[in-house]
Coordinates of C-alpha atoms in Angstrom, one line a residue:
X100 CA -77.3 -24.4 0.0
X101 CA -76.8 -22.4 -3.0
X102 CA -74.9 -20.0 -5.0
X103 CA -71.3 -20.2 -4.1
X104 CA -71.7 -22.5 -1.9
X105 CA -73.4 -25.8 -2.7
X106 CA -74.5 -29.1 -0.9
X107 CA -73.8 -32.2 -2.8
X108 CA -76.9 -35.4 -1.8
X109 CA -74.0 -36.9 -0.1
X110 CA -72.9 -34.0 2.4
X111 CA -70.2 -32.9 0.5
X112 CA -69.6 -29.3 0.5
X113 CA -68.6 -27.2 -2.7
X114 CA -66.7 -24.0 -2.8
X115 CA -67.3 -22.1 -6.7
X116 CA -64.1 -21.1 -9.0
X117 CA -63.2 -18.4 -8.1
X118 CA -65.4 -17.7 -5.3
X119 CA -63.0 -17.2 -3.0
X120 CA -60.3 -13.7 -3.5
X121 CA -57.5 -12.0 -2.1
X122 CA -59.2 -9.8 -0.1
X123 CA -61.3 -12.8 1.7
X124 CA -58.2 -14.1 2.9
X125 CA -56.8 -13.7 6.3
X126 CA -52.7 -14.0 4.9
X127 CA -50.1 -11.5 6.4
X128 CA -48.0 -9.6 4.4
X129 CA -49.0 -8.1 0.7
X130 CA -50.1 -9.9 -1.9
X131 CA -48.5 -8.9 -5.5
X132 CA -47.3 -10.4 -8.9
X133 CA -43.5 -11.5 -7.0
X134 CA -45.2 -13.0 -3.5
X135 CA -46.6 -16.3 -3.1
X136 CA -49.0 -17.4 0.2
X137 CA -46.9 -19.9 1.8
X138 CA -47.8 -22.5 4.4
X139 CA -48.0 -20.7 7.2
X140 CA -50.8 -18.1 5.7
X141 CA -48.3 -15.7 5.1
X142 CA -47.4 -13.9 1.2
X143 CA -43.8 -14.0 0.8
X144 CA -41.1 -12.6 -1.7
X145 CA -40.7 -16.1 -4.4
X146 CA -36.8 -16.0 -4.4
X147 CA -34.2 -13.4 -4.6
X148 CA -33.0 -10.7 -6.8
X149 CA -29.4 -10.6 -6.3
X150 CA -26.8 -13.0 -4.7
X151 CA -26.6 -10.7 -1.6
X152 CA -29.5 -11.9 -0.9
X153 CA -28.5 -15.7 -0.1
X154 CA -27.3 -16.2 3.2
X155 CA -24.1 -18.7 1.7
X156 CA -22.3 -15.5 -0.6
X157 CA -21.1 -12.1 0.3
X158 CA -20.2 -9.6 -2.3
X159 CA -17.9 -7.3 -1.2
X160 CA -15.4 -4.7 -2.7
X161 CA -12.1 -6.2 -0.9
X162 CA -11.2 -9.9 -1.2
X163 CA -11.7 -12.3 1.5
X164 CA -8.6 -12.3 4.4
X165 CA -8.0 -15.1 6.3
X166 CA -9.3 -14.0 9.0
X167 CA -12.7 -13.5 7.2
X168 CA -15.0 -16.1 8.6
X169 CA -17.7 -17.3 6.9
X170 CA -21.3 -17.4 8.7
X171 CA -22.6 -20.6 6.2
X172 CA -18.8 -22.2 7.0
X173 CA -17.3 -24.4 3.9
X174 CA -18.8 -24.0 0.5
X175 CA -19.5 -20.2 1.8
X176 CA -19.3 -18.0 -1.6
X177 CA -17.7 -14.3 -1.6
X178 CA -17.6 -12.6 -4.8
X179 CA -15.1 -9.2 -5.1
X180 CA -17.2 -6.5 -7.0
X181 CA -14.4 -4.6 -7.4
X182 CA -11.9 -7.0 -9.1
X183 CA -14.0 -9.5 -10.2
X184 CA -12.5 -12.3 -8.5
X185 CA -14.5 -15.3 -6.8
X186 CA -13.8 -17.3 -3.4
X187 CA -14.9 -20.6 -2.2
X188 CA -14.3 -21.2 2.0
X189 CA -12.8 -24.5 1.4
X190 CA -11.6 -24.6 5.2
X191 CA -13.2 -23.5 7.8
X192 CA -11.4 -22.6 11.1
X193 CA -12.0 -19.5 13.6
X194 CA -9.8 -16.7 11.8
X195 CA -7.4 -19.2 10.2
X196 CA -9.4 -20.0 7.0
X197 CA -8.6 -21.3 3.6
X198 CA -10.1 -19.3 0.9
X199 CA -9.6 -21.0 -2.8
X200 CA -9.6 -19.1 -6.0
X201 CA -12.0 -20.0 -8.5
X202 CA -9.8 -19.0 -11.2
X203 CA -6.4 -18.4 -11.5
X204 CA -6.5 -14.3 -10.8
X205 CA -4.0 -13.6 -7.3
X206 CA -4.2 -17.2 -6.1
X207 CA -5.9 -19.0 -2.9
X208 CA -5.6 -17.1 0.3
X209 CA -4.7 -19.3 2.4
X210 CA -3.9 -20.2 6.2
X211 CA -0.9 -19.3 7.6
X212 CA 1.8 -20.1 10.6
X213 CA 5.1 -19.0 12.2
X214 CA 8.5 -20.6 10.4
X215 CA 11.7 -19.7 12.3
X216 CA 15.1 -19.3 11.0
X217 CA 19.0 -19.4 11.5
X218 CA 20.4 -18.9 8.2
X219 CA 24.2 -18.7 8.7
X220 CA 26.6 -18.0 5.6
X221 CA 29.6 -20.3 4.3
X222 CA 33.2 -19.0 6.3
X223 CA 36.0 -17.1 4.6
X224 CA 39.4 -19.4 4.5
X225 CA 42.8 -18.0 6.2
X226 CA 45.8 -16.1 4.3
X227 CA 48.0 -18.2 2.7
X228 CA 51.8 -17.1 3.0
X229 CA 53.4 -16.6 6.3
X230 CA 51.8 -14.5 9.4
X231 CA 48.2 -14.6 7.7
X232 CA 45.1 -13.5 8.8
X233 CA 42.3 -16.1 9.8
X234 CA 38.8 -16.2 8.1
X235 CA 35.8 -13.8 9.0
X236 CA 32.9 -16.2 10.4
X237 CA 30.1 -16.2 7.5
X238 CA 27.0 -13.9 8.5
X239 CA 24.3 -14.6 11.3
X240 CA 20.9 -13.8 11.0
X241 CA 18.2 -15.6 13.7
X242 CA 14.8 -15.2 14.2
X243 CA 14.4 -18.2 16.8
X244 CA 12.9 -17.3 20.7
X245 CA 14.5 -14.9 21.9
X246 CA 18.3 -15.4 20.4
X247 CA 20.8 -12.6 19.8
X248 CA 21.8 -12.2 16.0
X249 CA 25.2 -11.8 14.5
X250 CA 27.1 -8.5 15.9
X251 CA 25.0 -8.0 19.0
X252 CA 22.2 -7.4 17.4
X253 CA 18.0 -8.6 18.6
X254 CA 16.6 -11.2 17.3
X255 CA 15.2 -11.0 13.4
X256 CA 11.2 -11.3 13.4
X257 CA 9.9 -14.8 12.0
X258 CA 8.5 -15.6 8.9
X259 CA 4.6 -15.7 8.8
X260 CA 4.1 -17.9 6.3
X261 CA 1.2 -19.1 3.9
X262 CA 0.6 -22.8 2.6
X263 CA 1.3 -23.7 -0.6
X264 CA 4.0 -22.2 -1.2
X265 CA 7.7 -22.7 -2.0
X266 CA 11.0 -21.6 0.3
X267 CA 13.8 -21.7 -1.7
X268 CA 17.2 -22.7 0.6
X269 CA 20.4 -21.6 -0.5
X270 CA 24.0 -22.9 1.7
X271 CA 27.0 -20.7 1.0
X272 CA 30.0 -22.7 0.4
X273 CA 33.1 -22.4 2.1
X274 CA 35.8 -20.0 1.4
X275 CA 39.1 -21.7 -0.5
X276 CA 43.0 -21.8 0.4
X277 CA 45.6 -20.8 -1.7
X278 CA 49.4 -21.0 -1.7
X279 CA 50.5 -17.2 -1.6
X280 CA 47.2 -15.6 -2.3
X281 CA 44.7 -14.0 0.2
X282 CA 42.2 -16.7 1.8
X283 CA 39.0 -17.1 -0.6
X284 CA 35.6 -15.3 0.7
X285 CA 32.5 -17.8 2.2
X286 CA 29.3 -18.0 -0.1
X287 CA 26.4 -16.3 0.7
X288 CA 23.5 -18.7 2.4
X289 CA 19.6 -17.0 1.9
X290 CA 16.4 -18.0 2.1
X291 CA 13.5 -16.6 0.1
X292 CA 9.8 -17.0 -0.9
X293 CA 7.3 -15.1 -2.3
X294 CA 5.6 -12.5 0.1
X295 CA 8.6 -12.5 2.1
X296 CA 11.5 -9.9 2.1
X297 CA 14.9 -12.5 1.3
X298 CA 16.9 -13.3 4.6
X299 CA 20.9 -13.2 3.6
X300 CA 24.0 -14.1 5.7
X301 CA 27.0 -12.5 3.7
X302 CA 29.9 -15.0 3.4
X303 CA 32.9 -14.5 6.2
X304 CA 36.0 -12.7 4.6
X305 CA 39.3 -13.8 3.7
X306 CA 42.3 -13.3 5.8
X307 CA 44.5 -11.4 4.2
X308 CA 48.0 -13.4 3.5
X309 CA 51.9 -12.1 5.1
X310 CA 52.3 -7.9 4.8
X311 CA 48.7 -8.1 3.4
X312 CA 45.5 -6.2 4.5
X313 CA 42.6 -8.6 4.1
X314 CA 40.8 -7.9 1.1
X315 CA 37.6 -5.3 1.2
X316 CA 34.1 -6.5 0.3
X317 CA 31.0 -7.1 2.0
X318 CA 30.8 -9.7 4.4
X319 CA 29.3 -11.5 7.5
X320 CA 32.2 -11.2 9.6
X321 CA 35.6 -9.7 8.1
X322 CA 39.2 -11.5 7.5
X323 CA 42.1 -10.9 9.9
X324 CA 45.4 -9.4 8.2
X325 CA 48.4 -9.8 7.6
X326 CA 51.5 -9.5 9.7
X327 CA 54.3 -7.5 7.4
X328 CA 57.2 -5.7 9.7
X329 CA 56.8 -2.2 10.7
X330 CA 53.4 -1.5 8.8
X331 CA 50.0 -1.2 9.6
X332 CA 47.5 -3.6 7.7
X333 CA 43.9 -3.8 8.6
X334 CA 41.0 -6.3 8.6
X335 CA 38.1 -6.2 6.7
X336 CA 35.1 -5.7 7.9
X337 CA 31.8 -7.3 8.9
X338 CA 28.0 -6.3 8.3
X339 CA 26.0 -4.8 11.0
X340 CA 23.3 -7.9 12.4
X341 CA 25.7 -10.4 10.6
X342 CA 28.9 -10.3 11.7
X343 CA 32.5 -8.5 13.8
X344 CA 35.2 -6.6 11.5
X345 CA 38.6 -9.0 11.6
X346 CA 41.9 -8.3 13.6
X347 CA 43.8 -5.5 12.3
X348 CA 48.0 -6.3 12.8
X349 CA 50.5 -3.2 14.2
X350 CA 53.7 -2.4 13.1
X351 CA 56.0 -4.3 15.0
X352 CA 58.4 -7.1 14.4
X353 CA 56.0 -9.8 16.1
X354 CA 55.0 -12.6 13.0
X355 CA 51.5 -13.1 13.3
X356 CA 48.1 -12.0 11.8
X357 CA 45.1 -10.9 12.9
X358 CA 42.2 -13.1 13.5
X359 CA 38.5 -13.6 11.9
X360 CA 36.0 -12.0 13.3
X361 CA 33.2 -13.8 14.9
X362 CA 28.9 -13.3 14.5
X363 CA 29.8 -13.1 18.2
X364 CA 33.2 -10.8 18.5
X365 CA 35.5 -9.1 17.0
X366 CA 38.6 -10.4 15.7
X367 CA 42.4 -10.3 17.4
X368 CA 44.7 -8.0 16.7
X369 CA 48.1 -9.8 16.1
X370 CA 51.3 -8.6 16.3
X371 CA 51.8 -10.2 20.2
X372 CA 53.3 -12.7 21.9
X373 CA 50.7 -14.1 23.2
X374 CA 48.3 -16.1 22.8
X375 CA 44.7 -15.1 20.3
X376 CA 41.9 -16.8 19.2
X377 CA 39.2 -16.0 17.0
X378 CA 36.3 -14.0 17.8
X379 CA 33.8 -15.9 18.9
X380 CA 30.4 -17.6 17.5
X381 CA 26.7 -17.3 18.8
X382 CA 24.8 -20.3 20.3
X383 CA 21.1 -21.4 19.6
X384 CA 18.9 -23.9 21.1
X385 CA 17.0 -23.7 17.5
X386 CA 17.1 -27.5 16.9
X387 CA 16.5 -28.2 20.6
X388 CA 20.0 -28.0 21.9
X389 CA 22.9 -25.3 22.3
X390 CA 24.7 -25.2 19.4
X391 CA 27.8 -22.8 19.2
X392 CA 28.3 -21.5 15.3
X393 CA 30.5 -18.8 13.0
X394 CA 33.5 -18.5 14.7
X395 CA 36.7 -16.5 13.3
X396 CA 39.7 -18.6 12.4
X397 CA 42.6 -18.0 14.4
X398 CA 45.9 -16.5 12.6
X399 CA 49.6 -17.8 11.8
X400 CA 52.0 -17.0 14.1
X401 CA 55.4 -18.5 14.6
X402 CA 58.8 -17.1 17.0
X403 CA 58.2 -15.0 19.5
X404 CA 53.8 -14.6 17.6
X405 CA 51.8 -16.6 20.3
X406 CA 49.5 -19.1 18.7
X407 CA 46.1 -18.7 17.4
X408 CA 42.9 -20.9 17.9
X409 CA 40.1 -20.8 16.0
X410 CA 36.8 -18.5 17.9
X411 CA 34.0 -21.0 19.8
X412 CA 32.2 -22.0 17.2
X413 CA 33.7 -24.1 14.4
X414 CA 36.6 -21.5 13.6
X415 CA 40.1 -23.0 12.3
X416 CA 43.4 -23.4 14.4
X417 CA 46.1 -21.0 12.6
X418 CA 49.3 -22.6 11.3
X419 CA 52.7 -22.4 13.4
X420 CA 56.2 -23.3 14.2
X421 CA 55.5 -25.8 17.5
X422 CA 54.0 -29.1 16.5
X423 CA 52.5 -28.8 20.5
X424 CA 50.2 -25.9 19.2
X425 CA 46.3 -26.3 18.6
X426 CA 47.3 -26.3 14.3
X427 CA 47.0 -29.1 12.5
X428 CA 49.9 -31.0 13.2
X429 CA 51.1 -31.9 10.2
X430 CA 53.7 -30.1 8.9
X431 CA 54.3 -28.4 5.3
X432 CA 57.7 -29.0 4.7
X433 CA 59.7 -25.9 5.9
X434 CA 59.6 -26.1 9.8
X435 CA 56.2 -25.1 10.1
X436 CA 52.8 -26.5 10.7
X437 CA 49.4 -25.9 8.0
X438 CA 46.6 -24.3 9.8
X439 CA 43.2 -26.4 10.3
X440 CA 40.0 -26.1 8.0
X441 CA 36.6 -25.0 10.2
X442 CA 34.6 -27.1 10.8
X443 CA 32.0 -28.3 8.3
X444 CA 28.3 -26.5 8.4
X445 CA 29.0 -23.7 10.9
X446 CA 30.3 -21.5 9.1
X447 CA 33.2 -20.6 10.7
X448 CA 36.2 -19.2 9.2
X449 CA 40.0 -21.2 8.6
X450 CA 42.9 -21.0 10.4
X451 CA 46.0 -18.7 8.7
X452 CA 49.1 -20.0 7.3
X453 CA 52.3 -20.0 9.3
X454 CA 55.0 -20.3 7.0
X455 CA 55.6 -19.8 3.2
X456 CA 53.7 -22.6 1.7
X457 CA 49.6 -22.6 1.5
X458 CA 47.9 -25.6 1.0
X459 CA 44.3 -25.8 0.1
X460 CA 43.8 -29.0 2.0
X461 CA 44.4 -26.4 5.1
X462 CA 43.1 -23.5 6.2
X463 CA 39.6 -23.3 4.4
X464 CA 36.5 -22.2 5.9
X465 CA 33.2 -23.6 7.1
X466 CA 30.1 -24.2 5.1
X467 CA 27.1 -22.4 6.0
X468 CA 23.8 -24.1 7.3
X469 CA 19.9 -23.1 7.5
X470 CA 17.6 -23.5 9.9
X471 CA 13.8 -24.2 9.7
X472 CA 11.3 -24.4 12.7
X473 CA 7.8 -24.6 12.5
X474 CA 5.0 -26.3 14.8
X475 CA 5.0 -29.7 13.6
X476 CA 0.5 -29.5 12.9
X477 CA 2.2 -27.4 9.6
X478 CA 5.1 -29.3 8.7
X479 CA 4.5 -30.5 4.8
X480 CA 7.1 -32.8 4.7
X481 CA 7.5 -31.6 0.6
X482 CA 11.0 -31.1 0.6
X483 CA 14.4 -30.9 -1.9
X484 CA 17.6 -31.1 -1.4
X485 CA 17.5 -33.7 2.1
X486 CA 17.5 -32.0 5.0
X487 CA 17.7 -33.5 8.2
X488 CA 14.3 -33.5 9.6
X489 CA 13.6 -33.3 13.1
X490 CA 11.1 -33.1 16.1
X491 CA 11.7 -30.9 19.5
X492 CA 9.0 -31.1 21.2
X493 CA 5.5 -29.5 19.0
X494 CA 8.0 -28.3 16.3
X495 CA 9.6 -29.8 13.0
X496 CA 13.5 -28.9 12.3
X497 CA 14.9 -28.8 8.9
X498 CA 18.4 -28.5 9.0
X499 CA 19.8 -27.9 5.1
X500 CA 23.8 -29.2 4.2
X501 CA 23.0 -28.0 0.9
X502 CA 21.0 -26.1 -1.4
X503 CA 17.0 -27.4 -1.0
X504 CA 13.5 -26.8 -1.3
X505 CA 10.6 -26.5 1.8
X506 CA 7.0 -26.5 0.4
X507 CA 4.7 -24.3 3.4

């Protein structure tokens, strides 16, 4: 052999350098300055010129969403070509992914879950001087299952929360009773978190004292009016989707105040010779068992006025002049018996005073409560304020009787 191909005495065949040019190759594809000959005898582009060409990166004018499913799984890179922000997929579950921001930016795009709530404001106190009205219950807002919210309103929409945020819980205080004044207003309970509309349940209105309308204001449920001879007095109003109005008193001489409104019913007008009760509260199974809360307070009464008990749901019984009536059984030294406080952490209204000496130890409203429910699989265990934590089926239930936080 001679020329470009030679054979040595040993029989080895040698092809001269540069003897074979590109045109002689049978490779597929196009040979150029940007391609290389791959082992499968094809011309291929060397590398990529943009990130968008990579299979584990996405360039888009918008951010990824929770339900943006990365094709390459954990580690997939996403760059927003409008804002310049970058994200990487750090937890991949179909339609429930976590996209972690590579800088500070607008924050991470995390997984979400449904959180249900029951938020009840603090109850108002009964009036503190003769024939007083009962206190109104705290506002009642409920998103659990298909249960009713206050004032015969529909179930609220639960929150869909992102992981890693702090939910702040405020529990409304009980309205205070004081001598010779209208009852004190309960405090507002609320839950608040970035990205959600704050849920606020107003405190209940205080009951009016003798010859006085209940103090007007914005309340969960309204307080009952005090009774005065031959003059009409009005109870205060409740708030839509939270609670009902307090009872009025008529222009007569029957010494009985109006009862406080409850989450489930209007307070009863006073000035009757019959037994009355505060407006009923509402029951909820959010904790796993049925509990009734946010009942209105009973009114103060004596002589011809019928005794008045607290509404179902923690409302306090009103004071009266008969020890056999459902009052506190504690004499005030003037021939009357003090009313009862509402039950704590029910948002119930306190009972109204019957006689001439109100006492701060009797007739106070019940403090509010906030209850949160979420899937156990999503519960983080990160709280402040020492809520009670219980398990019901596949859910965790947190009951806050004081202020605190929960990290989603």
